[in-house]
Tab-separated table of C-alpha atoms and ligand atoms in Angstrom:
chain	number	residue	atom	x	y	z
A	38	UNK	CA	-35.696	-8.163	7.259
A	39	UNK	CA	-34.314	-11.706	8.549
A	40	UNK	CA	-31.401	-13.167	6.663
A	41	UNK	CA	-32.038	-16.086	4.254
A	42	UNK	CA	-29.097	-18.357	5.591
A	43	UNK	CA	-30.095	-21.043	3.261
A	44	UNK	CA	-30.019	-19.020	0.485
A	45	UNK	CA	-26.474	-17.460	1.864
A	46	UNK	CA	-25.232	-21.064	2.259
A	47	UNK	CA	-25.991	-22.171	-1.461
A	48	UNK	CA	-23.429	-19.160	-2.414
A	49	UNK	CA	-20.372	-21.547	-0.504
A	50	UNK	CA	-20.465	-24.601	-2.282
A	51	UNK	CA	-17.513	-26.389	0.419
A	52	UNK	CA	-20.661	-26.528	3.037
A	53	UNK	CA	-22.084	-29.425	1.215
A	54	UNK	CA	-19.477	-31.272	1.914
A	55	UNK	CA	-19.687	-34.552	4.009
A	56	UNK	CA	-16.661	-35.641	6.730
A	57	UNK	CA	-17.059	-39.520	6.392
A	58	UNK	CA	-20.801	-40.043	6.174
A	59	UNK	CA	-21.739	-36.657	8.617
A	60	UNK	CA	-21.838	-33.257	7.060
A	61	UNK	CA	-19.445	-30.483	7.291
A	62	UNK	CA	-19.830	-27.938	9.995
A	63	UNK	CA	-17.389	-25.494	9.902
A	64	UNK	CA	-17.183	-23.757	13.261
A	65	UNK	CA	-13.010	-22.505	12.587
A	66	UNK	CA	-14.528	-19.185	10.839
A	67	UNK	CA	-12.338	-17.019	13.452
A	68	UNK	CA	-9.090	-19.122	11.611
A	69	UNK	CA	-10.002	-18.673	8.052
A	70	UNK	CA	-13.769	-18.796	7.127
A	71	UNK	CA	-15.217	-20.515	3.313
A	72	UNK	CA	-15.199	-17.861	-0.078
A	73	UNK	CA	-18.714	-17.634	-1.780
A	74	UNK	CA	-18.986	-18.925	-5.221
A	75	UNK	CA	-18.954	-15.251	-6.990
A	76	UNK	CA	-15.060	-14.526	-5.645
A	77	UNK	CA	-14.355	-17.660	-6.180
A	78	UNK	CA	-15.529	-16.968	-9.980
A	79	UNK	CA	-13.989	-13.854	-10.237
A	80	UNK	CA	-10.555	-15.435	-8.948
A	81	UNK	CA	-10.978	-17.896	-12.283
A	82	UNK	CA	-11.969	-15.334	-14.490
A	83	UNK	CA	-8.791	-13.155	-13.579
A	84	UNK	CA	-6.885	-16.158	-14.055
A	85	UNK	CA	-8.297	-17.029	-17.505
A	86	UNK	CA	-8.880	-13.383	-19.113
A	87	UNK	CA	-6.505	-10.756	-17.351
A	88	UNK	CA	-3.724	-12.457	-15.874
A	89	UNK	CA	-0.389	-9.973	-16.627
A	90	UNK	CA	1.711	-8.061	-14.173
A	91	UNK	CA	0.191	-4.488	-12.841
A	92	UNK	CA	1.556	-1.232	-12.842
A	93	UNK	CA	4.105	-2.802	-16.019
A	94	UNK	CA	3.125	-2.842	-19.247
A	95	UNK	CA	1.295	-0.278	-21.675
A	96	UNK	CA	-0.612	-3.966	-23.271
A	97	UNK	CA	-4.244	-3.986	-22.648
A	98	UNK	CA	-4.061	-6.885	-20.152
A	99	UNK	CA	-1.413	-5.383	-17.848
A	100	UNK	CA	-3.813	-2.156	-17.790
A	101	UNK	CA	-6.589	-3.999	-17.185
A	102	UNK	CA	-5.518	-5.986	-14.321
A	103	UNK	CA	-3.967	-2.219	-13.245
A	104	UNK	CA	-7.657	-0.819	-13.316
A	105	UNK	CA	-8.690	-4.498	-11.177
A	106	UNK	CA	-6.272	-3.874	-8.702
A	107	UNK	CA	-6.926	0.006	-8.309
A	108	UNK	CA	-10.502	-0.362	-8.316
A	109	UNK	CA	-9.727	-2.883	-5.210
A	110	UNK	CA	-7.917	0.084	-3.444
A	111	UNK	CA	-10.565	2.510	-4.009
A	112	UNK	CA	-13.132	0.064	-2.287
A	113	UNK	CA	-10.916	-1.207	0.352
A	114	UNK	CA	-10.834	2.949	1.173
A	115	UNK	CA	-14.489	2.970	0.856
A	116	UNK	CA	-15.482	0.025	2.955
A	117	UNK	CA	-12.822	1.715	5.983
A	118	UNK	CA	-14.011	5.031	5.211
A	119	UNK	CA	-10.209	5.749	4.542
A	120	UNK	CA	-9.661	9.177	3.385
A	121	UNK	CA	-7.369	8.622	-0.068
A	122	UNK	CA	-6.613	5.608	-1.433
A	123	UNK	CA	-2.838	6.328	-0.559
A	124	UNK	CA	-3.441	5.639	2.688
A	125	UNK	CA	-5.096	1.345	1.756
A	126	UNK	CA	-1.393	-0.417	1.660
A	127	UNK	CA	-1.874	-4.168	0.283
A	128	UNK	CA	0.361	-6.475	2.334
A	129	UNK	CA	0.345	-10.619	2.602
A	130	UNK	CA	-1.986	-10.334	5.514
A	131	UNK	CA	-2.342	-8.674	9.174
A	132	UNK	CA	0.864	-10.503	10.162
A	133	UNK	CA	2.725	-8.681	7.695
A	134	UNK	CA	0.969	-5.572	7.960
A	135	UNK	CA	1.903	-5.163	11.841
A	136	UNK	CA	5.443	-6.670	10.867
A	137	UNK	CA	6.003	-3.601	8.299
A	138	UNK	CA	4.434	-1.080	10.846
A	139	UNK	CA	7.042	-2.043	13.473
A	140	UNK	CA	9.702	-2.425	11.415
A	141	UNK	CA	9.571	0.848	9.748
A	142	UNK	CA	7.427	3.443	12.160
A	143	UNK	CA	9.026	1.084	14.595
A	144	UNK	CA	12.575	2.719	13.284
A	145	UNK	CA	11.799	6.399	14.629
A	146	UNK	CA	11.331	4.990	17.901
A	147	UNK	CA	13.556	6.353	20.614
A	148	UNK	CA	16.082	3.932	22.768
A	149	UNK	CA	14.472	3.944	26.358
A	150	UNK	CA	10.856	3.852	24.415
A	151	UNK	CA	8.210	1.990	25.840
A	152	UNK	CA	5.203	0.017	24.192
A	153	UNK	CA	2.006	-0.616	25.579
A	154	UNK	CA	-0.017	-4.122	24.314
A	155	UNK	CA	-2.135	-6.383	25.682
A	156	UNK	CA	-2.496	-9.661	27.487
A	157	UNK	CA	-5.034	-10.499	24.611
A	158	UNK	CA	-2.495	-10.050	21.454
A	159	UNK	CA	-2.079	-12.639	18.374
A	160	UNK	CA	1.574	-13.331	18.506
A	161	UNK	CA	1.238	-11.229	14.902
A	162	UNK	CA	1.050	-8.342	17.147
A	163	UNK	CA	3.366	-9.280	20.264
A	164	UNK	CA	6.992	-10.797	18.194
A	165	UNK	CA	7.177	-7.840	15.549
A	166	UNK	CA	7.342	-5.555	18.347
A	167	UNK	CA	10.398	-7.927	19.832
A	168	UNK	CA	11.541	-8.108	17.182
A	169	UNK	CA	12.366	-4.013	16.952
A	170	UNK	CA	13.776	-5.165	20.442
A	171	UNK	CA	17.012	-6.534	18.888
A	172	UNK	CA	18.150	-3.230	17.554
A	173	UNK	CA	16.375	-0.834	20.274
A	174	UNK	CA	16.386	-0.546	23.837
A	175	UNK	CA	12.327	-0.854	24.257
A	176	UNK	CA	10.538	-2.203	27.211
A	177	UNK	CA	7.087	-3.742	26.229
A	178	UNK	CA	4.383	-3.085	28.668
A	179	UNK	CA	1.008	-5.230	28.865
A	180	UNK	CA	-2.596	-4.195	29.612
A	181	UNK	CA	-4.149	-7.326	31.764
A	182	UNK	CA	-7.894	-8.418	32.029
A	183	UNK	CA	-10.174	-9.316	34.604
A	184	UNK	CA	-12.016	-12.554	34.791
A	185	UNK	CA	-14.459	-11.838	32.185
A	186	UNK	CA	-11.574	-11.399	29.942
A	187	UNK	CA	-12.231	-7.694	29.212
A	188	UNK	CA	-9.154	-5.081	29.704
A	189	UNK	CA	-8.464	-3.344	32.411
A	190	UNK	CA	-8.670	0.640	31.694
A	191	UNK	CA	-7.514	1.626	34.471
A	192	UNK	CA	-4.266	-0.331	34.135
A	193	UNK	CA	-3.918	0.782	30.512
A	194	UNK	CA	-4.471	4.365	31.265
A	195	UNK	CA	-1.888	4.454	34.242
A	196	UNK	CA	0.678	2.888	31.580
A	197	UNK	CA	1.280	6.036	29.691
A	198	UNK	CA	4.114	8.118	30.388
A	199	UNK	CA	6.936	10.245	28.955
A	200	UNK	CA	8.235	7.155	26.921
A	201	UNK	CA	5.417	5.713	25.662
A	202	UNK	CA	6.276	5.663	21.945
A	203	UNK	CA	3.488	3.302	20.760
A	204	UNK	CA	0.147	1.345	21.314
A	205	UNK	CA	-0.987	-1.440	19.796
A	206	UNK	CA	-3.945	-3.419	20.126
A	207	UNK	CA	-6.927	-6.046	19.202
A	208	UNK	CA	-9.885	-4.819	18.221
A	209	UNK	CA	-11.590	-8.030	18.938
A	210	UNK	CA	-9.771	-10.947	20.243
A	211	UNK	CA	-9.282	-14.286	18.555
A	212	UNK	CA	-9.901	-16.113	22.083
A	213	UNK	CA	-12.163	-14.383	24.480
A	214	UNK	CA	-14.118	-13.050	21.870
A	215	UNK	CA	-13.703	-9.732	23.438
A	216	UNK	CA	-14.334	-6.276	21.645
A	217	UNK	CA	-12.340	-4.123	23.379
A	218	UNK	CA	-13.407	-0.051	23.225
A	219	UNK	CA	-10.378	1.011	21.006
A	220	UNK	CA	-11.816	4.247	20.088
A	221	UNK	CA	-11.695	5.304	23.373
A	222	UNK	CA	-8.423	3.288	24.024
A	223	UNK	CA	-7.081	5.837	20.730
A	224	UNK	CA	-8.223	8.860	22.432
A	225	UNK	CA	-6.740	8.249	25.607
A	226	UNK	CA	-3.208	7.169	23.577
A	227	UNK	CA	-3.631	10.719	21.663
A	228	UNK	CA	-4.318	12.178	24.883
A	229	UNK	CA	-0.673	11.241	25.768
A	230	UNK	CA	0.406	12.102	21.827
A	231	UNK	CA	0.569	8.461	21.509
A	232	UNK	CA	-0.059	6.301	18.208
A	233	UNK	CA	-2.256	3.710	17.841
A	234	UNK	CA	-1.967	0.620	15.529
A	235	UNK	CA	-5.262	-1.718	15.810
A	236	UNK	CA	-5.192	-5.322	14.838
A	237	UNK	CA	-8.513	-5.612	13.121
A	238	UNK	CA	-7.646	-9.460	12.080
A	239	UNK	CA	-11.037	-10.624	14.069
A	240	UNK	CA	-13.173	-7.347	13.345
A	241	UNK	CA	-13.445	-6.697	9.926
A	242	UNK	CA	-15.619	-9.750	9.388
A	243	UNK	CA	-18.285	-8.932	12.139
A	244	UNK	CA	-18.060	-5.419	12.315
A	245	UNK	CA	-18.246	-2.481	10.367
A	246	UNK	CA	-15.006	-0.464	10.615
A	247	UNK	CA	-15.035	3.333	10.212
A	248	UNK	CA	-10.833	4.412	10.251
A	249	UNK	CA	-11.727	8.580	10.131
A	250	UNK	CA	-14.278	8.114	13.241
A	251	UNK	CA	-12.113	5.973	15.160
A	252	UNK	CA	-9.415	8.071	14.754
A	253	UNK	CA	-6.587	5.110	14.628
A	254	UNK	CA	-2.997	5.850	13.396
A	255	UNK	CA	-2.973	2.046	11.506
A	256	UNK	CA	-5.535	-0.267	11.276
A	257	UNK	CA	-4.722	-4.053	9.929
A	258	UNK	CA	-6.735	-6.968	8.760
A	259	UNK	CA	-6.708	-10.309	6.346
A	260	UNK	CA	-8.719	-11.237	3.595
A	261	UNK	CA	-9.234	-15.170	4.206
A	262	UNK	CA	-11.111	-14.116	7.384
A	263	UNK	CA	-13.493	-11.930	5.253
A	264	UNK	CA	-14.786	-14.387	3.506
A	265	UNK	CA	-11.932	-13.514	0.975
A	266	UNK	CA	-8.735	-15.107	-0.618
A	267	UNK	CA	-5.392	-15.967	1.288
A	268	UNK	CA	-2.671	-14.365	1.261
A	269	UNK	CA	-3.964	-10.658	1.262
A	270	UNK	CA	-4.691	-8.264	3.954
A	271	UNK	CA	-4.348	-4.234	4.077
A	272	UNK	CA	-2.464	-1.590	6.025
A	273	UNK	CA	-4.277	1.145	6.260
A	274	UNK	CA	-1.990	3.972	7.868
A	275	UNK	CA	-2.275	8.126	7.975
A	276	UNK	CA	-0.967	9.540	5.177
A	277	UNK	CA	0.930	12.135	7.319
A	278	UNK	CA	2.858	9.125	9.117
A	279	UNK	CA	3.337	6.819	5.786
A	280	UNK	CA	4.422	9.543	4.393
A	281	UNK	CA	7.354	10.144	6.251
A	282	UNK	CA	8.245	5.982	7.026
A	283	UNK	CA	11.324	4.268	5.404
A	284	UNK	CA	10.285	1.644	2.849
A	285	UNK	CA	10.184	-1.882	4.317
A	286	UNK	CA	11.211	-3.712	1.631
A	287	UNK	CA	13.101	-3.301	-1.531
A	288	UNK	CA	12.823	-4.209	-4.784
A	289	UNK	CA	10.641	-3.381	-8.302
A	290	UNK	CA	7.143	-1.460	-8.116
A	291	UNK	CA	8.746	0.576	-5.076
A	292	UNK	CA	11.336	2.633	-6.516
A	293	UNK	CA	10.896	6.233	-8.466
A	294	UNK	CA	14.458	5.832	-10.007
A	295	UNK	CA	17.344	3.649	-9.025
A	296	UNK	CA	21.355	3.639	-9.867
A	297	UNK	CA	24.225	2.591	-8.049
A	298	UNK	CA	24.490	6.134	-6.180
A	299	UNK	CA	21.375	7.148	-5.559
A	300	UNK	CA	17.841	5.127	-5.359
A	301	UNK	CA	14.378	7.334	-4.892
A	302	UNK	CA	10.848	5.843	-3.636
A	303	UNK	CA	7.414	5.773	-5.119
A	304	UNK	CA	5.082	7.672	-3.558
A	305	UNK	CA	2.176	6.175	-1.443
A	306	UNK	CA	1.035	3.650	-1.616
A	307	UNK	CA	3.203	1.933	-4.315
A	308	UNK	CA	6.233	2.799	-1.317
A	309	UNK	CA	5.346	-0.047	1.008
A	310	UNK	CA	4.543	-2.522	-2.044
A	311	UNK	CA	7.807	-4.100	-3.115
A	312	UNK	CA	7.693	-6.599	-5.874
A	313	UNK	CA	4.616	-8.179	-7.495
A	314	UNK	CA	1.740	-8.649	-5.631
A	315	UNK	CA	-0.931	-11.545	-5.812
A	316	UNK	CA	-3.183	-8.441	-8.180
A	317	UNK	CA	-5.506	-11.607	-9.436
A	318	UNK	CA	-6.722	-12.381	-5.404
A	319	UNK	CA	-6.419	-8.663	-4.556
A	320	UNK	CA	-8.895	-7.700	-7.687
A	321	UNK	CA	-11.007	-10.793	-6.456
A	322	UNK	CA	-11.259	-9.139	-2.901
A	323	UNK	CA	-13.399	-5.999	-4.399
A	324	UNK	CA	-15.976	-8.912	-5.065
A	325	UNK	CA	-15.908	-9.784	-1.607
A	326	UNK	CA	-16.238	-6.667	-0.022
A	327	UNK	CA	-19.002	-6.157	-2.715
A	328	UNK	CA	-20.695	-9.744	-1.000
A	329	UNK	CA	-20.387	-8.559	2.578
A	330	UNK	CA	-21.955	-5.531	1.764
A	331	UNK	CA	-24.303	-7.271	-0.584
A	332	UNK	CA	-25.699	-9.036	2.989
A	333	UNK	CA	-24.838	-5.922	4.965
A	334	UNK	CA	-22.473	-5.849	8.057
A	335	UNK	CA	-25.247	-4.979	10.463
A	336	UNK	CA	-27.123	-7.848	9.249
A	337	UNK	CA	-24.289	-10.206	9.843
A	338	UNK	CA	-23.461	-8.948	13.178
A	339	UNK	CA	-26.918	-9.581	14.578
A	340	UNK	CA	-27.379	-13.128	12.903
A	341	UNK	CA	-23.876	-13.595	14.809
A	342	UNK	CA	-24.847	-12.466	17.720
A	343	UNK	CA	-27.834	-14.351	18.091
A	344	UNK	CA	-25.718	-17.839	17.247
A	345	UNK	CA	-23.190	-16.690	20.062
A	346	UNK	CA	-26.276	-16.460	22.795
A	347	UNK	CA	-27.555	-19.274	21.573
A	348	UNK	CA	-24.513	-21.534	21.462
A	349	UNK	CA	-23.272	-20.171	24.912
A	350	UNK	CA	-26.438	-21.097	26.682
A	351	UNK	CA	-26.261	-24.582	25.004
A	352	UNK	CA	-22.799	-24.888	26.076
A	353	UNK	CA	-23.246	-24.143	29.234
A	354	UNK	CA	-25.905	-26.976	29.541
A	355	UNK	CA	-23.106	-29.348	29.193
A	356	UNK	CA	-21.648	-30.519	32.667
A	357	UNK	CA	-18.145	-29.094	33.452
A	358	UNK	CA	-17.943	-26.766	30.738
A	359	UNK	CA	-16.354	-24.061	31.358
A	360	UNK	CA	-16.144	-21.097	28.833
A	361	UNK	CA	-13.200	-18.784	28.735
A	362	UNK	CA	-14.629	-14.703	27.630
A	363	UNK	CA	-17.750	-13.652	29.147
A	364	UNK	CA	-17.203	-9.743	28.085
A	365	UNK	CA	-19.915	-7.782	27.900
A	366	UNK	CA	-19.340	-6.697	24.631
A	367	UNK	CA	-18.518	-9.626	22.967
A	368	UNK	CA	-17.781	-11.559	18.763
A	369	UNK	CA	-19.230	-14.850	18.204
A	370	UNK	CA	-16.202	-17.084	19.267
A	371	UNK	CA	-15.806	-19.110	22.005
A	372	UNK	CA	-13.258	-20.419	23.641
A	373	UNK	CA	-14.187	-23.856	26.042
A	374	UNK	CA	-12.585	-27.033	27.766
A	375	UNK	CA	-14.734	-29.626	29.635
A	376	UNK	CA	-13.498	-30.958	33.175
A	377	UNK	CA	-10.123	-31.938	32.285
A	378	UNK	CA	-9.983	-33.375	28.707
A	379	UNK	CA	-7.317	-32.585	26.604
A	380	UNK	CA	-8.501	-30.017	23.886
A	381	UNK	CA	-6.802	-31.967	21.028
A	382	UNK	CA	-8.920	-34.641	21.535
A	383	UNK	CA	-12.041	-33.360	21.951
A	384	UNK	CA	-11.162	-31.611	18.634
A	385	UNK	CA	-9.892	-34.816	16.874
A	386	UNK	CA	-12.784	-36.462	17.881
A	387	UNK	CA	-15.316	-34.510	17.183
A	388	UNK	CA	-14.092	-33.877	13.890
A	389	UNK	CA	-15.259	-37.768	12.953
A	390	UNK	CA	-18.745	-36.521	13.486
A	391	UNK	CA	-17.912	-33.485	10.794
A	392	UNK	CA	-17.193	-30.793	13.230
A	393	UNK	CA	-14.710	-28.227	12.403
A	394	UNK	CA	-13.540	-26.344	15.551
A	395	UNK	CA	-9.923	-25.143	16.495
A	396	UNK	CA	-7.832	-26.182	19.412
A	397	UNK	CA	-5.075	-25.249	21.193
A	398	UNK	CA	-3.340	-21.810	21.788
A	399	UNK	CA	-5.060	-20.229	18.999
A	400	UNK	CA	-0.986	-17.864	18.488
A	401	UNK	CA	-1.913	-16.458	21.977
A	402	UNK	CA	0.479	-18.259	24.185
A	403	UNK	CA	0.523	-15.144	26.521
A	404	UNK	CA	-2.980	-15.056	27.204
A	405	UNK	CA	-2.771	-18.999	27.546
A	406	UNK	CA	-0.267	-18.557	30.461
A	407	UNK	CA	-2.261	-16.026	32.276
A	408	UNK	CA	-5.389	-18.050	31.699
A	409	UNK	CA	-3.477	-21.310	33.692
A	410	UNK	CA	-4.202	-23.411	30.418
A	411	UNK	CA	-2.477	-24.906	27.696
A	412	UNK	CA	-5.220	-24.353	24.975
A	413	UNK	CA	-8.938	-24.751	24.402
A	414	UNK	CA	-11.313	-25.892	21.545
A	415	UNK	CA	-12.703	-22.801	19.986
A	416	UNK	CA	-15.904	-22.047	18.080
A	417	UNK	CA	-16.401	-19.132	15.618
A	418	UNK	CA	-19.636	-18.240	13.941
A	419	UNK	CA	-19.548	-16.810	10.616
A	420	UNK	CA	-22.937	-15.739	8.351
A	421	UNK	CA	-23.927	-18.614	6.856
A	422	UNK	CA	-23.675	-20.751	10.553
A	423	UNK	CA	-27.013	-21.950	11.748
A	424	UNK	CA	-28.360	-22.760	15.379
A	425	UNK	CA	-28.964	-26.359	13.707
A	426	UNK	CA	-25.045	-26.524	13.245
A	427	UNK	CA	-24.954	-25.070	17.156
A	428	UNK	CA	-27.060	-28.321	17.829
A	429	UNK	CA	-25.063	-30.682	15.883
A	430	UNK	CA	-21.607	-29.703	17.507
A	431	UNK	CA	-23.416	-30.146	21.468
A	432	UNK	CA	-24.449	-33.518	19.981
A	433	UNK	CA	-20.939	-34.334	19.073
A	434	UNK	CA	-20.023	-33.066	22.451
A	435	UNK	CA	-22.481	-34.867	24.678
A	436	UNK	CA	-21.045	-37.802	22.413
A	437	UNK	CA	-17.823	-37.814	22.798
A	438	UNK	CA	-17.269	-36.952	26.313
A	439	UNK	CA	-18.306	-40.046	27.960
A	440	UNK	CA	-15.405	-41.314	26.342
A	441	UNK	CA	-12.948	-39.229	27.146
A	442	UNK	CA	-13.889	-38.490	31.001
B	556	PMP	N1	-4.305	-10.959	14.763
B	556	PMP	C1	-5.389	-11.653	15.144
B	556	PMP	C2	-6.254	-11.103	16.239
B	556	PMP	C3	-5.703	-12.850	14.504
B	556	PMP	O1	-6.774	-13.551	14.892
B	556	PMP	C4	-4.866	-13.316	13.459
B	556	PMP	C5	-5.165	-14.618	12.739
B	556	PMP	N2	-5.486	-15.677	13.569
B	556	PMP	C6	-3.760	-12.551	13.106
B	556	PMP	C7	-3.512	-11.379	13.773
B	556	PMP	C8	-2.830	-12.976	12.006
B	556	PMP	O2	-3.498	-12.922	10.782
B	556	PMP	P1	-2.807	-13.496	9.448
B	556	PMP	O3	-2.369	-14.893	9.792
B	556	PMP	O4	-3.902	-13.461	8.451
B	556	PMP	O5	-1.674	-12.613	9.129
């Protein structure tokens, strides 16, 4: 059965929003994309009826908001296919997620170890690793891509060696669009007894993630790009390797028992969660998954896909427009520049005509370099985008260039 975008888009009240006299089309989904009405609502409701601190108090509202945050665990496993709910860590977002993975799994590392990424990593998943870099003699190695912006296997397999203490990864990058084959990237990592952390930042919206049948060692991702609230995202990790990682941070809902001699940990997943978390938004993101599922993954992913063909080939129509990603296997974003117009202000000025795109490195000032660029303007489709919207932003386009050429 076909998706009932209209009926979709009444459930995200911001789209009737007007920019000036034009209406809003918001094409920065692959950023942050809009939160329907019902997590919105739940968000209030927290707020107004169960708003006390979890894991604290034996008072009904603490427990309550307990129960809201636990049942949020339990689906997060679900929605993964995670196998206990020990293994779901809540963390500020993917950012902080990779930060804690490299910062404590990071701390087993041996000096001389080596760590294979990409040419296609967020900074969120290139600086933590330098960051290990100031206390450890690592060298970071880097998969490249051929011109369609797709990895090179080849390269990535001949990478592994002796040393090779870690790989880490997008699942689906925030530029090219790119969905690279990480479960047989994992395999070939395990092949070499190799973990594997994926950065599932640009995945988990468009894509439905299955941890057990990929077989990843971590797996990372962010709320706000699932339709959900900022500031959250999850860890998910193996138990067997959480289990034996130092703590990351320090502080109160962490600790089993602490005095001046001696301080002991929670156990999973409480270990990794220092201090009070935002419980109201993490109870809210249950709602969400519930709404994704409500529309169902599968069904998302094709409506997706169909904008993506249909906005390329538009695109394309447009003299000098060139689009960075062509993979195969590809997520509705893409990455453009026209002749030689300065991204910012085809962004800028489209925007006056109510068009929401991104522009400029989009955190991925590696891949920028090896691209020859300093930036493009990038589209990203989310469910409740349209091919009318698709139309409206070529519009703006035809529009505005004549000016700017
Ligand atoms: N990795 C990728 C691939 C991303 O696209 C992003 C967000 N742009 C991040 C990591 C960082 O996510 P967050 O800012 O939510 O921590």
């Amino acid at each position: 059965m076909e998706l009932d975008i209209e009926k979709i888009r009444e459930d995200f009240p911001i789209l009737k929003r007007k920019i000036g006299k034009y209406p809003l089309v918001y094409l920065d989904n692959t950023a942050s994309s809009q939160t329907p009405r019902q997590v919105v609502d739940k968000i209030v409701s927290n707020y107004e009826n169960v708003k006390a601190n979890v894991h604290r108090g034996v008072h009904t509202l603490s427990q309550e908001a307990t129960a809201l945050q636990e049942h949020t665990r339990e689906r997060v496993r679900e929605f993964i296919n995670a196998g206990s709910v020990r293994e779901i860590i809540f963390t500020r977002g993917t950012t902080e997620a990779i930060n804690l993975v490299a910062s404590s799994f990071g701390d087993s590392f041996p000096d001389g170890g080596e760590i294979i990424l990409t040419i296609m990593e967020h900074h969120a998943n290139i600086v933590p690793w330098q960051l290990l870099q100031r206390h450890k003699n690592l060298t970071i190695k880097v998969v490249d891509i051929n011109e369609r912006g797709e990895l090179d296997l080849d390269q990535y397999r001949s990478l592994f060696n002796k040393n090779t203490c870690m790989a880490a990864f997008c699942h689906v990058s925030n530029v090219l669009g790119t969905i690279n084959p990480v479960k047989e990237m994992i395999a070939e990592a395990h092949a070499h007894g190799v973990p594997v952390l994926v950065d599932g930042a640009q995945a988990s919206p468009h894509i439905k993630i299955d941890v057990k049948d990929l077989d990843c060692d971590f797996y990372v991702f962010s709320s706000h790009k699932m339709y959900g609230p900022c500031g959250i995202g999850v860890l998910y990790g193996k138990e067997e390797l959480l289990e034996k990682m130092p703590p990351y941070q320090g502080g109160g809902e962490m600790i089993s028992h602490v005095s001046f001699n001696h301080t002991t940990f929670a156990d999973l997943p409480f270990k990794f969660e220092a201090g009070t978390p935002d419980y109201v938004d993490i109870a809210a993101f249950a709602q969400c998954l519930d709404y994704i599922d409500s529309i169902g993954l599968d069904k998302i992913e094709a409506h997706e896909e169909d904008l993506l063909r249909y906005a390329t080939e538009r695109l394309l129509e447009i003299p000098g427009l060139r689009i960075y990603g062509q993979a195969a296997h590809k997520s509705a974003v893409i990455s453009f520049l026209v002749g030689d117009i300065h991204p910012y202000d085809l962004g800028m000025l489209i925007d006056r005509l109510g068009i929401a795109v991104r522009t400029g490195h989009h955190c991925a000032q590696p891949l920028m370099e090896r691209l020859g660029i300093a930036g493009t303007v990038r589209a990203g489709f989310a469910v409740y985008n349209t091919r009318s919207e698709v139309d409206a932003l070529i519009d703006a386009l035809n529009r505005v260039i004549p000016m700017l050429s």
